[in-house]
XYZ file of C-alpha atoms in Angstrom:
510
model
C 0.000 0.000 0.000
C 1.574 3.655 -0.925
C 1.742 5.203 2.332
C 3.054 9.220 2.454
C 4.288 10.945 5.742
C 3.741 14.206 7.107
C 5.969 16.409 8.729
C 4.391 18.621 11.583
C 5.972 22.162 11.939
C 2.763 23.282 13.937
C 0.170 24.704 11.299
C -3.421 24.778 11.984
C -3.570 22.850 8.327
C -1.204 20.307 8.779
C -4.277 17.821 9.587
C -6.407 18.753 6.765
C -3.342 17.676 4.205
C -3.708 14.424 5.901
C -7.319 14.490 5.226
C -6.510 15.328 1.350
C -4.439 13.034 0.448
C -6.371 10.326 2.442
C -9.549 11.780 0.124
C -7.446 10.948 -3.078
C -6.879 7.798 -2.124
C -3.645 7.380 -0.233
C -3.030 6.396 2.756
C -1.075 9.210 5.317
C 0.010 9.870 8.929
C 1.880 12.830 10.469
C 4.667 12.775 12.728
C 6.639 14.996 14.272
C 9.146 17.463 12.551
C 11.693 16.205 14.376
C 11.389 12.082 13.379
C 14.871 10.726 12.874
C 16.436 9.930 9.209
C 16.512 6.478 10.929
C 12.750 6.338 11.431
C 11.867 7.569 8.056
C 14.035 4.956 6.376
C 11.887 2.379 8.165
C 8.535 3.504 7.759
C 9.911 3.429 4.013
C 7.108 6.162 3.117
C 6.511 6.820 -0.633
C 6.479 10.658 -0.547
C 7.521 13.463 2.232
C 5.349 16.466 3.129
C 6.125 19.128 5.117
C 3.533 20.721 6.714
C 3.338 24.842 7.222
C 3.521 26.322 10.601
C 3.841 29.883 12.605
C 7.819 30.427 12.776
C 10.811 31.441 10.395
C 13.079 29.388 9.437
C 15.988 31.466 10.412
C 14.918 31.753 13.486
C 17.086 30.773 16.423
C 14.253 27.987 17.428
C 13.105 27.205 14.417
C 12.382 23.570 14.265
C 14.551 22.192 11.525
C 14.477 18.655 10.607
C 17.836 17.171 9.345
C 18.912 18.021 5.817
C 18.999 13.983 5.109
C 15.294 14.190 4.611
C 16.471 15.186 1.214
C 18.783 11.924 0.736
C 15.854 9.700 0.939
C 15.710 9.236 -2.551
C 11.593 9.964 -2.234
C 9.485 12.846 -3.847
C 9.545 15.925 -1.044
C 6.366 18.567 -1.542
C 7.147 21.398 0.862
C 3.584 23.693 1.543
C 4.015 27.094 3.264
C 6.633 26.930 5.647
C 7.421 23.431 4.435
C 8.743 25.530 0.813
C 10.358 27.959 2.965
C 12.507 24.887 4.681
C 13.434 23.000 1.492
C 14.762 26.512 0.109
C 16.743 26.884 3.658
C 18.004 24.088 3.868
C 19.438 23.379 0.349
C 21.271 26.902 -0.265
C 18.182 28.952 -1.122
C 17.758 32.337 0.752
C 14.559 33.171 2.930
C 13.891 36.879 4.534
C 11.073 38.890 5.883
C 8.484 39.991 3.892
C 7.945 43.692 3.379
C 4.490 42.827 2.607
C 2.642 40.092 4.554
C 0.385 37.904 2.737
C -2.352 36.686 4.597
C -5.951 35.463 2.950
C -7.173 35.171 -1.043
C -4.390 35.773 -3.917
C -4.273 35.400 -7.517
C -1.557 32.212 -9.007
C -0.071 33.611 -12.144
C 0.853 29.706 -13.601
C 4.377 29.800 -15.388
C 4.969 26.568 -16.224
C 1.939 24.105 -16.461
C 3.772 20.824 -16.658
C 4.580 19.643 -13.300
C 2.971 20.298 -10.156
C 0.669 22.999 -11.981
C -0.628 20.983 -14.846
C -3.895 21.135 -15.754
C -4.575 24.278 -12.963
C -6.361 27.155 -14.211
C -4.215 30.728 -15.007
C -5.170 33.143 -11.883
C -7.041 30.659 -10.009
C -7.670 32.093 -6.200
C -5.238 30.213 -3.276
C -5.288 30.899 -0.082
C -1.609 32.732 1.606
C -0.896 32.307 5.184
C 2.785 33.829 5.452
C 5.410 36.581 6.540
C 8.390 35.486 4.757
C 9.318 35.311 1.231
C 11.708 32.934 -0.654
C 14.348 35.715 -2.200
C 16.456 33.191 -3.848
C 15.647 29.867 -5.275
C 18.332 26.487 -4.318
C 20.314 25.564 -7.372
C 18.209 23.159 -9.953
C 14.701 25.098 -8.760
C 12.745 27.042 -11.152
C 9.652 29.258 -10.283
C 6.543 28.039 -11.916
C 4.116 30.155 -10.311
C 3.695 33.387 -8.979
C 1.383 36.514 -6.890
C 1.330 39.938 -7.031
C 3.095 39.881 -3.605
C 4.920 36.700 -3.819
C 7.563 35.868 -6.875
C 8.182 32.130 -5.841
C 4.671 30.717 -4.962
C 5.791 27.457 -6.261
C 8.978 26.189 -7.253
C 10.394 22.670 -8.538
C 13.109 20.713 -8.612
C 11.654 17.787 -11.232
C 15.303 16.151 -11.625
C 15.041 15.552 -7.880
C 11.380 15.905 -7.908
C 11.400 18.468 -4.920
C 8.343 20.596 -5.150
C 6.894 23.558 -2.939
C 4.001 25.500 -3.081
C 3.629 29.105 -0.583
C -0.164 28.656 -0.379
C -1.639 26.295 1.163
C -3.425 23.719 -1.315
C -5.082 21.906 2.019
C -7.765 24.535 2.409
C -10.971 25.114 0.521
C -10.151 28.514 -0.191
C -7.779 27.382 -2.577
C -9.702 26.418 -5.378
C -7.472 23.837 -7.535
C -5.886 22.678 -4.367
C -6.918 19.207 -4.041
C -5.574 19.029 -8.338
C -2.032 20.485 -6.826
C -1.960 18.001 -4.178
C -2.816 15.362 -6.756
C -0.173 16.406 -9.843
C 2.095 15.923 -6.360
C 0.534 12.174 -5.759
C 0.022 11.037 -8.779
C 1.809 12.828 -11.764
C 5.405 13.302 -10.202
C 5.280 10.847 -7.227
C 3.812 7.804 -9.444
C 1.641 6.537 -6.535
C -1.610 4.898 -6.733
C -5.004 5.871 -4.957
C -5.055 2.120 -3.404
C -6.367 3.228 0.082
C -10.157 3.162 1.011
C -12.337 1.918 4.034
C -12.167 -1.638 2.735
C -8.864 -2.017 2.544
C -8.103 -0.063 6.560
C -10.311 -2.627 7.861
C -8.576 -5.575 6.596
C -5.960 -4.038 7.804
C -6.639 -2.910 11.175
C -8.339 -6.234 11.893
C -5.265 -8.088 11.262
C -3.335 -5.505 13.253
C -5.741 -6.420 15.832
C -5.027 -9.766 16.147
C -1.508 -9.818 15.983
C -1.481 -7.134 18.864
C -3.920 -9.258 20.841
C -2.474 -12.663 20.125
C -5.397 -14.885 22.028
C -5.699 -12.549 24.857
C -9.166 -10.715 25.788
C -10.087 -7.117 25.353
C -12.550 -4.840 27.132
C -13.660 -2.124 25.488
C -15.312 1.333 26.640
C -18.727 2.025 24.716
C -19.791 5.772 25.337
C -22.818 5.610 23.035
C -20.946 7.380 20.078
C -19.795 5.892 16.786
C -16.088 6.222 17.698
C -16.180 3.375 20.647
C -18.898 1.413 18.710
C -16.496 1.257 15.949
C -13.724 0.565 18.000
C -16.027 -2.390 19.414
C -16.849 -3.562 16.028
C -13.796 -3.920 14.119
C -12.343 -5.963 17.402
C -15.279 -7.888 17.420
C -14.382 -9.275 13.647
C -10.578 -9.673 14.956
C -11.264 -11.714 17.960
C -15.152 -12.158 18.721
C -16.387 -13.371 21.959
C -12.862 -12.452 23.367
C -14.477 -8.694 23.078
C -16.373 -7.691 26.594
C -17.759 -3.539 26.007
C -18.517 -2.081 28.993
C -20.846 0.992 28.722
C -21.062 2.682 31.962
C -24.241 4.768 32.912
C -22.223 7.668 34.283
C -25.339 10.037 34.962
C -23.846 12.709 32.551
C -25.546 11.095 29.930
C -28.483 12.573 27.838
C -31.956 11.991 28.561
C -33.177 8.177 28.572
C -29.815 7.791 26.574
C -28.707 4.610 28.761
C -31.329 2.400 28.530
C -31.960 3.413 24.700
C -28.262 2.475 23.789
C -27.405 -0.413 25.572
C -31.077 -2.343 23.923
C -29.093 -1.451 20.587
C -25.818 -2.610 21.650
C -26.784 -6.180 22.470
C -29.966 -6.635 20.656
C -28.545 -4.862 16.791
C -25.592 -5.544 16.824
C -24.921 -8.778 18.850
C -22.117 -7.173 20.934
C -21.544 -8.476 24.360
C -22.068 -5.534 26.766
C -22.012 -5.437 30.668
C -23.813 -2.471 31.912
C -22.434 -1.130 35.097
C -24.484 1.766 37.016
C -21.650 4.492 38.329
C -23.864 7.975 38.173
C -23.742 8.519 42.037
C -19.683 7.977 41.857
C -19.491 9.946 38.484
C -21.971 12.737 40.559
C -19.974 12.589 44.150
C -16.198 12.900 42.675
C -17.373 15.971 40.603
C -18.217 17.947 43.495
C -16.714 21.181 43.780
C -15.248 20.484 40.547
C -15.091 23.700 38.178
C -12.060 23.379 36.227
C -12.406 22.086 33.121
C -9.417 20.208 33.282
C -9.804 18.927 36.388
C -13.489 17.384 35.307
C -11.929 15.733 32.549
C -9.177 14.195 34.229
C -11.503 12.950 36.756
C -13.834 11.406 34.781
C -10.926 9.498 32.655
C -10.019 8.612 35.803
C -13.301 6.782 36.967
C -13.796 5.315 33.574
C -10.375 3.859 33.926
C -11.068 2.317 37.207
C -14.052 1.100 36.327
C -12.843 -0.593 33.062
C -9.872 -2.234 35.338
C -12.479 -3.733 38.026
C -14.843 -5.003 35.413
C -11.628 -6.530 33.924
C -10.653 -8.243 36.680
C -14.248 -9.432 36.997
C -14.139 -11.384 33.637
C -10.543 -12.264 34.277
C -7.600 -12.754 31.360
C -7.967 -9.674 30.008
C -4.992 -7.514 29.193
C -6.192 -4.979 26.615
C -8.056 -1.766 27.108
C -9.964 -0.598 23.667
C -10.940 3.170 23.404
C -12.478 5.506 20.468
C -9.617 7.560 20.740
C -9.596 9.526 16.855
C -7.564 11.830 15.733
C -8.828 15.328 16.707
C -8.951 13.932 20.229
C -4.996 13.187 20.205
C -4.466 16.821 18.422
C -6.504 18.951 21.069
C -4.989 16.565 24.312
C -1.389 16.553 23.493
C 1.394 18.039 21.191
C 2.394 14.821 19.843
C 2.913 15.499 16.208
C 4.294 18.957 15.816
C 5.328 22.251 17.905
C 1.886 23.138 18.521
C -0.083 23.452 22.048
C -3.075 21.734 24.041
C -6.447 22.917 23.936
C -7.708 20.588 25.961
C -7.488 17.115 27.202
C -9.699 14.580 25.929
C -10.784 11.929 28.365
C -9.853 8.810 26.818
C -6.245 10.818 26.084
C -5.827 13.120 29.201
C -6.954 10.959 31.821
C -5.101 8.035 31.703
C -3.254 7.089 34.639
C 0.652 5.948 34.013
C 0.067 2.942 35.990
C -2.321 1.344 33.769
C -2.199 -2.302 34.323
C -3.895 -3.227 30.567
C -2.654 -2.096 27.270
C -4.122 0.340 25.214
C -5.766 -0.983 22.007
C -6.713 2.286 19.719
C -7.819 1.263 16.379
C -8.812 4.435 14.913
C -6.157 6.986 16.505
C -5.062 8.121 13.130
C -8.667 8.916 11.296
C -10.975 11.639 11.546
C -14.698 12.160 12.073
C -15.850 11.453 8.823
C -13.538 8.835 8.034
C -15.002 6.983 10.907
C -18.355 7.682 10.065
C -17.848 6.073 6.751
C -15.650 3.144 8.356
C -19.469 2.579 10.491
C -21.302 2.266 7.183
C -18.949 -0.166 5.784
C -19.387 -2.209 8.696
C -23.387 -2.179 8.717
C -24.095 0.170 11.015
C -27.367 2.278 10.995
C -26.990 5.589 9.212
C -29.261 7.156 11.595
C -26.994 5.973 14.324
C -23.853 6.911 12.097
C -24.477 10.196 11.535
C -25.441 11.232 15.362
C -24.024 14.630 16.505
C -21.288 13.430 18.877
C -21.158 13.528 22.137
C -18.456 14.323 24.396
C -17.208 11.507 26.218
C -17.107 13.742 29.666
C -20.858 13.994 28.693
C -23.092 16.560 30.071
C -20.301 17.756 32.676
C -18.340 19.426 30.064
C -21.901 21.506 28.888
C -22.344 22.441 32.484
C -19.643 25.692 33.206
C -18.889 25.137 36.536
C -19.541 22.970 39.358
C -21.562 19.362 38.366
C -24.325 18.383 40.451
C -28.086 16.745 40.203
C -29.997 20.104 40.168
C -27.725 21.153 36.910
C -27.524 18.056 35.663
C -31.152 17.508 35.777
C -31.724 21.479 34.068
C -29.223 21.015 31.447
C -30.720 17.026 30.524
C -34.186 18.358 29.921
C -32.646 21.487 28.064
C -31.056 19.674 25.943
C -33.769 17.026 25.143
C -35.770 20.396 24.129
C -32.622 21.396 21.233
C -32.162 18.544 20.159
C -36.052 17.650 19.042
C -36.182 21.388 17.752
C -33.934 20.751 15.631
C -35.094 16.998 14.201
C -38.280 18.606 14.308
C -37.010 21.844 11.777
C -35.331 19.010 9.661
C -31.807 20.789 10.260
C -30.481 17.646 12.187
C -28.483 16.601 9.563
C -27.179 20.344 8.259
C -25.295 20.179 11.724
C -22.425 19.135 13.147
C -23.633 19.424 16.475
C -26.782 20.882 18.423
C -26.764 21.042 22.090
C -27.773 23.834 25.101
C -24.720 24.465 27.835
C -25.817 25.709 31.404
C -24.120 28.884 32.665
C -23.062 29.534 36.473
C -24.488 32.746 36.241
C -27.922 33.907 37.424
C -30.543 36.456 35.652
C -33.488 38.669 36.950
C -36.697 37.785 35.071
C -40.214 38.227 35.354
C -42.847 34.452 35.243
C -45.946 35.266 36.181
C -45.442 38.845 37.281
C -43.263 37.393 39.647
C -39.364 38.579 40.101
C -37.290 35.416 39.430
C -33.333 35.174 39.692
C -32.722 31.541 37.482
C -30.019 30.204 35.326
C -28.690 30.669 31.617
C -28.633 28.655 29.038
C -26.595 28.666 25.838
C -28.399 26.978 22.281
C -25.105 26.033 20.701
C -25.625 25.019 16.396
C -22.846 24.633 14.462
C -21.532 23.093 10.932
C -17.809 21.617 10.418
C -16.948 18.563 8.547
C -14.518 16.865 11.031
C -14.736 18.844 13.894
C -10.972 20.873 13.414
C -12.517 24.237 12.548
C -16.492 25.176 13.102
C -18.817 27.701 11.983
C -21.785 28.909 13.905
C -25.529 27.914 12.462
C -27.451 30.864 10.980
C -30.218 29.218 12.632
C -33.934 30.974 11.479
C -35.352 33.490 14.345
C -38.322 30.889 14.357
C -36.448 28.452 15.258
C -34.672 29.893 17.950
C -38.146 31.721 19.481
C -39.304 28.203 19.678
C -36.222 26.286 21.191
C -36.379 29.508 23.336
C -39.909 29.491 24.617
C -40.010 26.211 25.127
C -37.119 25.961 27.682
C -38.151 28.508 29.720
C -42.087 27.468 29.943
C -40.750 23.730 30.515
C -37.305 23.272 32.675
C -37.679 24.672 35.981
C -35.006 27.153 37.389
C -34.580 28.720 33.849
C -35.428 32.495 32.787
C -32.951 33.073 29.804
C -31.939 31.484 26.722
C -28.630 32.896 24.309
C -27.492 31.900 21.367
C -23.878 31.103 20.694
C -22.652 32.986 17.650
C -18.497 32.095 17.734
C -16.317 29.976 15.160
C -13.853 27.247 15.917
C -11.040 28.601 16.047
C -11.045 30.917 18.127
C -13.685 29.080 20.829
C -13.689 25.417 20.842
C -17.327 24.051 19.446
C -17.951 22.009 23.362
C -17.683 25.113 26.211
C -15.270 23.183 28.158
C-alpha cells in the first residue's frame, strides 16, 4: 500500500493535508518534525510532506528537521513553511516579507507541466505567510507566482522536490486538491489504493496480531467512535471482546437504557452495563475546572474498566475511540503546537495502567469513521449522530456538576435537540446542544421577580470537527427552542445563542 508521511511544523492545516491526500486515495500519517532519518528509512514512506507552521526558518528555534530528509531518494512537496525549509536548507535564501500575505491571492501559472498541470491561469489560493523565498536552491525554477509573492511554487523535477507558498489543504484554494494530486500522482507515481475496505482488513489483522489470544474490554460511550472501535475488534477476535458501557449520569436523557437495547440486541455485541452515576456525581463535586473534570472522569472510567476486567478475568487490553482530533486537542504529539484541551480517553489516563491500550482508529478523523461505520453495517441514523463528548453533560455544564444542573441542562437539551429533528436541520449540523451557565438572571414568570439560570443553544456546521462555523439558525427556530425551555425546565429564565467559530472558541464550552 503507498503510504506518504507528514511532517508537523505546527500549522493549523497540517491535519487537513492528511485528510486530502487520504480523500485521493492514499493512505497518510503525520509525525513529528523532528522524526529521525533512521525512522523515516523504516517507515519506508513513498512521498515526504512538510507541513506549514507559525515560525521562520531562520529563526534561532526554528524547528529544523535534518537536511537527510532530502537523501531519501523519495518525492519531497514542501507547503508554506514546508517551501520555505526545502529553500533553507538546500542553499536557497529566505527573509522577511515587506508585505505580509495573509488570505485570497491570484496564481499567475508559469509553467503548467509539473505540479501545476492542468490548474487554471489566476485561479484564487489561499496565503498564510510573513516570509518570502528571495532566492531559489540551485536546480529550482519558479513556476508560479502573486502579485506579492515571486516564488509561490517552485520545482526541482530532476530531484522531484516541489513547494508550493499557499496552502493547497484549504478550501479557499480552489485547484488545491488538483495540486496536491499532480504531487501524488503525476510526479510521485503513486496509486489511490487506500479506502475503508482495505483499513479494515488491515486494522483487523493488526488487531489480532497485537492481541495474540488474549481478551479485550472495550469502553462504549454511546458514540460511533467506541462502537467502531467495538466492532472492528469484534471481527478480529469475537467473543474475546467484553464492552462495557457505563451509565455515568452525565448522559443525555433516557440515553442509557436506549443504547445499551441497541448494543446487544442490533448488533450482537456483548455488553455489561455497570451503574456508576452517584460515583461519576460525588467525585465531581466542587469540581469547576475544566481540566480537572476531565481528568476525573478518565479517571473513573479507567477504574471502572480495570475492576470489570478483573471481573471477567484474562484480560490484558483496554480498547478506546480515541480519533484523531482527540490526540491533536490533548497533546502536542505530532508537531510544535499546544493543548487545547485534554480529551478523556487521552488526558486521563493514569501511568500505571495495568492493561494495554488498544486504539484502532487513533489516526482517522470524524468522517472517516463515520464512513468506516457504514462499511461495517451500522445504521446511518446511528452513524451520523451529533457526537457527544465523552465527559458527557459535565463538560456543557460551566462550573460545578451536580443533580440540580444536571437535571436542568438534561431536559434542556432534550428540548434542542427535538427542535432541531423537528425543523429538519439535524443533519445540516455538526452538532446541536444547550450548555448551562453559572451565572444567574433577573426575570419576570408570572409577574413574579425570578433570579434563574442561563442557558446557551449552541448550532454549528464543520466537517470533522478541526474548525467550526456557527448555524445561521432561522429566528423561528430559535423563538421556539427559546420558549419552550423557559415554559418547561424549571429554574430557567434566559436562553442565548452562541454565535463564535472554531477557532477561536472550541465548538464544546469546556
Amino acid at each position: 500500500m503507498n503510504r506518504v508521511l507528514i511532517l508537523d511544523f505546527g500549522s493549523q492545516y497540517t491535519q487537513l493535508i492528511a485528510r486530502k491526500v487520504r480523500e485521493l486515495g492514499v493512505y497518510s500519517e503525520i509525525l513529528p518534525f523532528n522524526t529521525s532519518v533512521s525512522r523515516l528509512k523504516k517507515e519506508r514512506p513513498q512521498a515526504l510532506i512538510l507541513s506549514g507552521g507559525p515560525q521562520s526558518v531562520y529563526e534561532k528555534k526554528a524547528p529544523l528537521p535534518s537536511k537527510q530528509i532530502f537523501d531519501l531518494g523519495i518525492p519531497v512537496l514542501g507547503i508554506c513553511y514546508g517551501l520555505q525549509l526545502t529553500a533553507y536548507l538546500l542553499g536557497g535564501k529566505v527573509r522577511p516579507s515587506a508585505r505580509r500575505e495573509y488570505g485570497f491571492a491570484s496564481l499567475k501559472v508559469l509553467d503548467g507541466r509539473g505540479l501545476l498541470s492542468g490548474v487554471r491561469n489566476r485561479g484564487q489560493v489561499w496565503m498564510s505567510h510573513g516570509d518570502r523565498l528571495e532566492k531559489a536552491p540551485e536546480g529550482f525554477c519558479v513556476t508560479g507566482k502573486t502579485v506579492n509573492t515571486r516564488a509561490a511554487v517552485i520545482e526541482d523535477r530532476n530531484r522531484r522536490f516541489f513547494g508550493v507558498q499557499f496552502h493547497p489543504e484549504v478550501i479557499h484554494t480552489r485547484e488545491g486538491k488538483k495540486i496536491l494530486a499532480n504531487f501524488l500522482f503525476r510526479l510521485a507515481g503513486l496509486e489511490p489504493d487506500w479506502n475503508m475496505g482495505s483499513f479494515i482488513e488491515r486494522k483487523v489483522e493488526e488487531i489480532r496480531r497485537t492481541v495474540g489470544k488474549e481478551r479485550v474490554v472495550c469502553g462504549l460511550s454511546g458514540g460511533v467512535d467506541s462502537l467502531v472501535t467495538s466492532l472492528l475488534i469484534q471481527r478480529a477476535i469475537g467473543r474475546r471482546l467484553t464492552c462495557v458501557f457505563v451509565d455515568n449520569g452525565l448522559l443525555r436523557k433516557a440515553q442509557y437504557d436506549e443504547l445499551i437495547t441497541k448494543f446487544r440486541a442490533r448488533l450482537s455485541l456483548n455488553v455489561v452495563g455497570v451503574d456508576a452515576a452517584d460515583d461519576f456525581v460525588d467525585a465531581l463535586k466542587g469540581v469547576v475546572s475544566p481540566e480537572r473534570k476531565r481528568k476525573i472522569i478518565g479517571g473513573l472510567f479507567i477504574k471502572i474498566f480495570d475492576r470489570e476486567a478483573r471481573k471477567i478475568g484474562g484480560v490484558r487490553f483496554l480498547a478506546q475511540g480515541t480519533i484523531y482530533p482527540d490526540v491533536i486537542e490533548s497533546n502536542p504529539v505530532k508537531g510544535p503546537s499546544s493543548t487545547i484541551k485534554s480529551h478523556h480517553n487521552v488526558g486521563g489516563l493514569p501511568k500505571n495502567l495495568r492493561l494495554r491500550l488498544v486504539e484502532p482508529l487513533r489516526e482517522l478523523f470524524k468522517d472517516e469513521v463515520r464512513a468506516l461505520a457504514l462499511e461495517l453495517g451500522v445504521d446511518r441514523d446511528f452513524v451520523f449522530q451529533h457526537p457527544f463528548p465523552g465527559p458527557g453533560l459535565a463538560v456543557r455544564i460551566v462550573g460545578e456538576v451536580n443533580r440540580e444542573s444536571l437535571g436542568i441542562l438534561r431536559d434542556a437539551d432534550d428540548i434542542v435537540i427535538r427542535e432541531v429533528k423537528k425543523a429538519g436541520v439535524y443533519h445540516k449540523l455538526w452538532q446541536a446542544f444547550a450548555v448551562l451557565l453559572p451565572v444567574r438572571s433577573v426575570g419576570v414568570m408570572g409577574d413574579q421577580r425570578t433570579y434563574h439560570r442561563v442557558i446557551v443553544i449552541r448550532l454549528v456546521q464543520s466537517v470533522d470537527g478541526m474548525t467550526a462555523n456557527w448555524f445561521s439558525a432561522s429566528a423561528a427556530l430559535l423563538g421556539r427552542i427559546s420558549t419552550r425551555i423557559v415554559n418547561e425546565v424549571k429554574g430557567v429564565n434566559r436562553v442565548v445563542y452562541d454565535v463564535t467559530t472554531k477557532p477561536p472558541a472550541t465548538i464544546e464550552w469546556e
